[in-house]
Structure formats: structure tokens, C-alpha cells
């Protein structure tokens, strides 16, 4: 029972995200930081209060950090299926032709 709970905690803390999740994290970071920067500038300009603008900018940066840095489950919706260790089924690949720079090589 405790081992299963520990495995679940390890999966959450492990920090695995897939390639689509990396792309989403980059997009979220760019959009959120741009929006926070624009809002911070506009509010600071209208109120003529640089302290308020800096506080909004720092709060938005902290919010972006909380959204992007932890390995949330929605960042790992498309996990990569890796090949088995040791080659697995090498027999079907035994007689394939490999093309490199328009030169064909036979794999035996």
C-alpha cells in the first residue's frame, strides 16, 4: 500500500514531460510573460506608479513560473513509445535497405 503511494508520488515529482508538453510549456511561458509585461506597463503608465507596475510584473512572473515549471499531467499527454532495450525483434529489420545521401546500403 505504501509502495503504491510512493510510486504515485515519484511519478508526479519525476518531472517527465513529452515533446508536445515542452512545446506547450514554451508557448504558455511566452504568452503569459508577454501579457503580464503589457498589463504591467499599461497599469504603471496609467497610474504613474512604477512600484505597482513592478509588483504586477513580479506577481505575473511568479504565476508563470507556477504554471510552466512543475511537471503538470497535461504536459505528458503524448508520451513517447521507446523501442525495447537490446533491440527486441531484430529479425524483421535484417534485410532492409538504408538510404544515406542518396546511396543505398543493405543491412544484413
PDB file of C-alpha atoms in Angstrom:
ATOM      1  CA  UNK A   1       0.000   0.000   0.000  1.00  0.00           C
ATOM      2  CA  UNK A   2       2.726   2.439   0.980  1.00  0.00           C
ATOM      3  CA  UNK A   3       4.822   1.361  -2.020  1.00  0.00           C
ATOM      4  CA  UNK A   4       1.969   2.202  -4.420  1.00  0.00           C
ATOM      5  CA  UNK A   5       1.554   5.613  -2.825  1.00  0.00           C
ATOM      6  CA  UNK A   6       5.298   6.200  -3.051  1.00  0.00           C
ATOM      7  CA  UNK A   7       5.251   5.220  -6.752  1.00  0.00           C
ATOM      8  CA  UNK A   8       2.468   7.728  -7.408  1.00  0.00           C
ATOM      9  CA  UNK A   9       4.411  10.472  -5.634  1.00  0.00           C
ATOM     10  CA  UNK A  10       7.542   9.560  -7.652  1.00  0.00           C
ATOM     11  CA  UNK A  11       5.578   9.765 -10.907  1.00  0.00           C
ATOM     12  CA  UNK A  12       4.330  13.254 -10.019  1.00  0.00           C
ATOM     13  CA  UNK A  13       7.717  14.563  -8.840  1.00  0.00           C
ATOM     14  CA  UNK A  14       9.782  12.798 -11.511  1.00  0.00           C
ATOM     15  CA  UNK A  15       9.290  15.647 -13.937  1.00  0.00           C
ATOM     16  CA  UNK A  16       8.675  13.803 -17.183  1.00  0.00           C
ATOM     17  CA  UNK A  17       7.004  15.744 -19.946  1.00  0.00           C
ATOM     18  CA  UNK A  18       6.779  14.825 -23.606  1.00  0.00           C
ATOM     19  CA  UNK A  19       7.791  16.826 -26.671  1.00  0.00           C
ATOM     20  CA  UNK A  20       4.292  18.243 -27.171  1.00  0.00           C
ATOM     21  CA  UNK A  21       4.303  19.246 -23.493  1.00  0.00           C
ATOM     22  CA  UNK A  22       7.600  21.082 -23.974  1.00  0.00           C
ATOM     23  CA  UNK A  23       6.104  22.951 -26.910  1.00  0.00           C
ATOM     24  CA  UNK A  24       3.023  23.832 -24.843  1.00  0.00           C
ATOM     25  CA  UNK A  25       5.169  24.986 -21.892  1.00  0.00           C
ATOM     26  CA  UNK A  26       7.205  27.258 -24.169  1.00  0.00           C
ATOM     27  CA  UNK A  27       4.049  28.720 -25.706  1.00  0.00           C
ATOM     28  CA  UNK A  28       2.454  29.285 -22.294  1.00  0.00           C
ATOM     29  CA  UNK A  29       5.586  30.975 -20.953  1.00  0.00           C
ATOM     30  CA  UNK A  30       5.829  33.285 -23.957  1.00  0.00           C
ATOM     31  CA  UNK A  31       2.148  34.247 -23.935  1.00  0.00           C
ATOM     32  CA  UNK A  32       1.891  34.701 -20.165  1.00  0.00           C
ATOM     33  CA  UNK A  33       5.074  36.754 -19.838  1.00  0.00           C
ATOM     34  CA  UNK A  34       4.109  38.944 -22.796  1.00  0.00           C
ATOM     35  CA  UNK A  35       0.622  39.537 -21.405  1.00  0.00           C
ATOM     36  CA  UNK A  36       1.939  40.292 -17.919  1.00  0.00           C
ATOM     37  CA  UNK A  37       4.529  42.684 -19.329  1.00  0.00           C
ATOM     38  CA  UNK A  38       1.916  44.544 -21.350  1.00  0.00           C
ATOM     39  CA  UNK A  39      -0.547  44.726 -18.452  1.00  0.00           C
ATOM     40  CA  UNK A  40       2.176  45.837 -16.063  1.00  0.00           C
ATOM     41  CA  UNK A  41       3.318  48.577 -18.428  1.00  0.00           C
ATOM     42  CA  UNK A  42      -0.216  49.830 -19.106  1.00  0.00           C
ATOM     43  CA  UNK A  43      -1.230  49.879 -15.433  1.00  0.00           C
ATOM     44  CA  UNK A  44       2.040  51.545 -14.446  1.00  0.00           C
ATOM     45  CA  UNK A  45       1.670  54.146 -17.201  1.00  0.00           C
ATOM     46  CA  UNK A  46      -1.957  54.969 -16.372  1.00  0.00           C
ATOM     47  CA  UNK A  47      -1.391  55.198 -12.606  1.00  0.00           C
ATOM     48  CA  UNK A  48       2.120  56.683 -12.954  1.00  0.00           C
ATOM     49  CA  UNK A  49       3.232  54.259 -10.236  1.00  0.00           C
ATOM     50  CA  UNK A  50       6.342  52.259 -11.009  1.00  0.00           C
ATOM     51  CA  UNK A  51       6.102  50.296  -7.748  1.00  0.00           C
ATOM     52  CA  UNK A  52       2.692  48.961  -8.745  1.00  0.00           C
ATOM     53  CA  UNK A  53       3.993  48.095 -12.219  1.00  0.00           C
ATOM     54  CA  UNK A  54       6.920  46.158 -10.725  1.00  0.00           C
ATOM     55  CA  UNK A  55       4.659  44.306  -8.281  1.00  0.00           C
ATOM     56  CA  UNK A  56       2.315  43.268 -11.114  1.00  0.00           C
ATOM     57  CA  UNK A  57       5.295  42.179 -13.213  1.00  0.00           C
ATOM     58  CA  UNK A  58       6.804  40.119 -10.387  1.00  0.00           C
ATOM     59  CA  UNK A  59       3.455  38.521  -9.498  1.00  0.00           C
ATOM     60  CA  UNK A  60       2.874  37.623 -13.135  1.00  0.00           C
ATOM     61  CA  UNK A  61       6.349  36.141 -13.411  1.00  0.00           C
ATOM     62  CA  UNK A  62       5.726  34.041 -10.280  1.00  0.00           C
ATOM     63  CA  UNK A  63       2.382  32.888 -11.716  1.00  0.00           C
ATOM     64  CA  UNK A  64       4.077  31.933 -14.989  1.00  0.00           C
ATOM     65  CA  UNK A  65       6.705  30.016 -13.019  1.00  0.00           C
ATOM     66  CA  UNK A  66       3.971  28.054 -11.202  1.00  0.00           C
ATOM     67  CA  UNK A  67       2.198  27.241 -14.474  1.00  0.00           C
ATOM     68  CA  UNK A  68       5.236  26.240 -16.534  1.00  0.00           C
ATOM     69  CA  UNK A  69       7.905  24.734 -14.253  1.00  0.00           C
ATOM     70  CA  UNK A  70       6.121  21.900 -12.368  1.00  0.00           C
ATOM     71  CA  UNK A  71       5.547  18.746 -14.445  1.00  0.00           C
ATOM     72  CA  UNK A  72       1.746  19.003 -14.572  1.00  0.00           C
ATOM     73  CA  UNK A  73      -0.005  15.938 -16.052  1.00  0.00           C
ATOM     74  CA  UNK A  74      -1.257  17.908 -19.086  1.00  0.00           C
ATOM     75  CA  UNK A  75       2.387  18.274 -20.185  1.00  0.00           C
ATOM     76  CA  UNK A  76       2.643  14.475 -20.645  1.00  0.00           C
ATOM     77  CA  UNK A  77      -0.452  13.615 -22.690  1.00  0.00           C
ATOM     78  CA  UNK A  78       1.548  12.205 -25.631  1.00  0.00           C
ATOM     79  CA  UNK A  79       4.347  10.089 -24.115  1.00  0.00           C
ATOM     80  CA  UNK A  80       6.984   8.714 -26.478  1.00  0.00           C
ATOM     81  CA  UNK A  81       6.921   4.960 -27.075  1.00  0.00           C
ATOM     82  CA  UNK A  82      10.587   3.937 -26.971  1.00  0.00           C
ATOM     83  CA  UNK A  83      11.983   0.775 -28.540  1.00  0.00           C
ATOM     84  CA  UNK A  84      12.716  -2.107 -26.177  1.00  0.00           C
ATOM     85  CA  UNK A  85      16.215  -2.420 -24.721  1.00  0.00           C
ATOM     86  CA  UNK A  86      18.504  -4.794 -26.609  1.00  0.00           C
ATOM     87  CA  UNK A  87      16.873  -4.471 -29.994  1.00  0.00           C
ATOM     88  CA  UNK A  88      13.856  -6.675 -29.250  1.00  0.00           C
ATOM     89  CA  UNK A  89      12.701  -8.017 -32.618  1.00  0.00           C
ATOM     90  CA  UNK A  90      15.743  -7.570 -34.847  1.00  0.00           C
ATOM     91  CA  UNK A  91      14.715 -10.244 -37.370  1.00  0.00           C
ATOM     92  CA  UNK A  92      12.258  -8.105 -39.423  1.00  0.00           C
ATOM     93  CA  UNK A  93      14.914  -5.407 -39.826  1.00  0.00           C
ATOM     94  CA  UNK A  94      17.609  -7.812 -41.035  1.00  0.00           C
ATOM     95  CA  UNK A  95      17.150  -7.240 -44.768  1.00  0.00           C
ATOM     96  CA  UNK A  96      16.362  -3.578 -45.088  1.00  0.00           C
ATOM     97  CA  UNK A  97      17.981  -1.078 -47.402  1.00  0.00           C
ATOM     98  CA  UNK A  98      19.134   2.113 -45.715  1.00  0.00           C
ATOM     99  CA  UNK A  99      19.494   5.250 -47.840  1.00  0.00           C
ATOM    100  CA  UNK A 100      22.053   7.876 -46.774  1.00  0.00           C
ATOM    101  CA  UNK A 101      22.881  10.804 -49.057  1.00  0.00           C
ATOM    102  CA  UNK A 102      21.175   9.033 -51.976  1.00  0.00           C
ATOM    103  CA  UNK A 103      23.397   5.955 -51.517  1.00  0.00           C
ATOM    104  CA  UNK A 104      21.722   2.672 -50.692  1.00  0.00           C
ATOM    105  CA  UNK A 105      23.202   0.334 -48.083  1.00  0.00           C
ATOM    106  CA  UNK A 106      21.971  -3.182 -47.375  1.00  0.00           C
ATOM    107  CA  UNK A 107      21.569  -4.080 -43.725  1.00  0.00           C
ATOM    108  CA  UNK A 108      22.442  -7.735 -43.018  1.00  0.00           C
TER     109      UNK A 108
END
